């Protein structure tokens, strides 16, 4: 287990919590690796029927750790952790439910495109400033978002980097429901329990039918990844990362 990823098995439910509150749950390579492992292990565990993803109060995730991006932008090598995690999401054999409160930036938004149900709170804002950072959409979002949200909403989210309130996200079909902050944990776990009580084989087949072939999704994740890695080394991206790092220096 990684210190910033807490994994807990409660009966048929595996709960994965991102827990790096001082950085608003910015996700490091080690955190991606720990989440990929938790997804793979719970997929393989016959006792587990559903996985739940949480952040901390006020921060589901502020996205990829920008210091990790900066390291690559300045000549460092990236690993396979992000890709491994995205593959685990895209090929998940069992449902994933997310409970989102507060900040949901970058992959903090796009993770939810892979979830079967997402609950969020009124203070949640979904935002993907990829283009503003000199980057491109990731996690298969360039394929999933137009399919889920329609082309124009997808462009507003992924192209313009507009923030989507929880209400707008629900109206657009990005999430399942909006619940009060104090009810998020219980409501998300109740949704997971409802899934866990279904006949698992029928549910698996139903879910597989709804998702269809994952080949195109995995291919898109790879294609986005190649573009993303190239963009990380661009002047546009380097300048955006520098601006973030220096923003508190007055
Ligand atoms: N990577 C690394 N560190 C991050 C981070 C990220 N993606 N997001 C936030 N942090 C860090 C901040 O640097 C700060 O650290 P510090 O206290 O050591 O200075 C801490 O988390 C708290 O963030 P702060 O900006 O002070 O909180 P806030 O509530 O004012 O703003 C955000 C929160 C998420 C809106 C803002 O931090 C932000 O825009 N982060 C970048 C998001 C992003 O672009 N992600 C990548 C998408 S591809």
mmCIF file of N, CA and C in Angstrom, residues 14-15 26 30 34 48-49 86 88 103 106 127 160 169 177-178 184 186 190 199 202-203 209 211 229 242:
data_model
loop_
_atom_site.group_PDB
_atom_site.id
_atom_site.type_symbol
_atom_site.label_atom_id
_atom_site.label_comp_id
_atom_site.label_asym_id
_atom_site.label_seq_id
_atom_site.Cartn_x
_atom_site.Cartn_y
_atom_site.Cartn_z
ATOM 1 N N UNK A 14 -14.406 -3.123 -2.444
ATOM 2 C CA UNK A 14 -13.055 -2.601 -2.200
ATOM 3 C C UNK A 14 -13.106 -1.081 -2.320
ATOM 4 N N UNK A 15 -12.653 -0.408 -1.267
ATOM 5 C CA UNK A 15 -12.656 1.058 -1.250
ATOM 6 C C UNK A 15 -11.225 1.545 -1.457
ATOM 7 N N UNK A 26 -3.169 15.710 -5.569
ATOM 8 C CA UNK A 26 -2.393 15.593 -6.811
ATOM 9 C C UNK A 26 -1.836 14.171 -6.849
ATOM 10 N N UNK A 30 3.707 7.014 -7.905
ATOM 11 C CA UNK A 30 3.511 5.939 -6.919
ATOM 12 C C UNK A 30 2.023 5.740 -6.623
ATOM 13 N N UNK A 34 -0.173 2.361 -7.152
ATOM 14 C CA UNK A 34 -0.949 1.734 -6.071
ATOM 15 C C UNK A 34 -2.411 1.553 -6.478
ATOM 16 N N UNK A 48 -14.803 -9.901 -4.323
ATOM 17 C CA UNK A 48 -15.089 -8.483 -4.545
ATOM 18 C C UNK A 48 -16.019 -8.313 -5.747
ATOM 19 N N UNK A 49 -17.065 -7.502 -5.574
ATOM 20 C CA UNK A 49 -18.019 -7.297 -6.673
ATOM 21 C C UNK A 49 -18.014 -5.875 -7.216
ATOM 22 N N UNK A 86 -4.421 3.663 -16.325
ATOM 23 C CA UNK A 86 -5.476 3.900 -17.319
ATOM 24 C C UNK A 86 -5.949 2.591 -17.940
ATOM 25 N N UNK A 88 -5.889 -0.317 -16.432
ATOM 26 C CA UNK A 88 -6.695 -1.002 -15.412
ATOM 27 C C UNK A 88 -8.111 -0.429 -15.370
ATOM 28 N N UNK A 103 -12.670 19.589 -5.483
ATOM 29 C CA UNK A 103 -11.787 19.734 -6.643
ATOM 30 C C UNK A 103 -11.733 18.434 -7.452
ATOM 31 N N UNK A 106 -8.430 17.719 -14.208
ATOM 32 C CA UNK A 106 -7.640 16.826 -15.054
ATOM 33 C C UNK A 106 -8.116 15.394 -14.908
ATOM 34 N N UNK A 127 -13.138 19.958 -14.033
ATOM 35 C CA UNK A 127 -12.409 20.858 -14.926
ATOM 36 C C UNK A 127 -11.207 20.138 -15.523
ATOM 37 N N UNK A 160 -12.166 24.057 -24.275
ATOM 38 C CA UNK A 160 -12.177 25.370 -23.618
ATOM 39 C C UNK A 160 -11.710 25.299 -22.175
ATOM 40 N N UNK A 169 -22.810 18.921 -14.644
ATOM 41 C CA UNK A 169 -22.271 17.593 -14.960
ATOM 42 C C UNK A 169 -23.387 16.550 -14.958
ATOM 43 N N UNK A 177 -25.465 11.444 -9.908
ATOM 44 C CA UNK A 177 -26.319 12.196 -8.986
ATOM 45 C C UNK A 177 -25.492 13.182 -8.155
ATOM 46 N N UNK A 178 -26.215 14.132 -7.580
ATOM 47 C CA UNK A 178 -25.608 15.124 -6.692
ATOM 48 C C UNK A 178 -26.200 14.936 -5.305
ATOM 49 N N UNK A 184 -22.247 12.123 1.112
ATOM 50 C CA UNK A 184 -21.539 11.539 -0.033
ATOM 51 C C UNK A 184 -21.037 10.125 0.252
ATOM 52 N N UNK A 186 -21.887 7.863 2.544
ATOM 53 C CA UNK A 186 -22.947 6.855 2.738
ATOM 54 C C UNK A 186 -23.686 6.585 1.435
ATOM 55 N N UNK A 190 -23.793 3.113 -0.485
ATOM 56 C CA UNK A 190 -25.110 2.483 -0.701
ATOM 57 C C UNK A 190 -25.263 2.086 -2.171
ATOM 58 N N UNK A 199 -27.034 -10.220 -9.098
ATOM 59 C CA UNK A 199 -26.387 -11.468 -9.534
ATOM 60 C C UNK A 199 -25.135 -11.102 -10.336
ATOM 61 N N UNK A 202 -24.810 -12.002 -14.298
ATOM 62 C CA UNK A 202 -25.718 -11.221 -15.152
ATOM 63 C C UNK A 202 -25.242 -9.774 -15.233
ATOM 64 N N UNK A 203 -24.785 -9.243 -14.103
ATOM 65 C CA UNK A 203 -24.334 -7.851 -14.094
ATOM 66 C C UNK A 203 -23.078 -7.687 -14.948
ATOM 67 N N UNK A 209 -21.808 -5.677 -22.201
ATOM 68 C CA UNK A 209 -22.601 -5.300 -23.379
ATOM 69 C C UNK A 209 -22.679 -3.783 -23.506
ATOM 70 N N UNK A 211 -20.554 -1.572 -22.364
ATOM 71 C CA UNK A 211 -19.249 -0.976 -22.666
ATOM 72 C C UNK A 211 -18.781 -1.319 -24.074
ATOM 73 N N UNK A 229 2.795 12.853 -24.215
ATOM 74 C CA UNK A 229 4.227 12.808 -23.861
ATOM 75 C C UNK A 229 5.014 13.818 -24.692
ATOM 76 N N UNK A 242 5.737 26.201 -15.315
ATOM 77 C CA UNK A 242 6.527 27.218 -14.592
ATOM 78 C C UNK A 242 5.600 28.235 -13.939
#
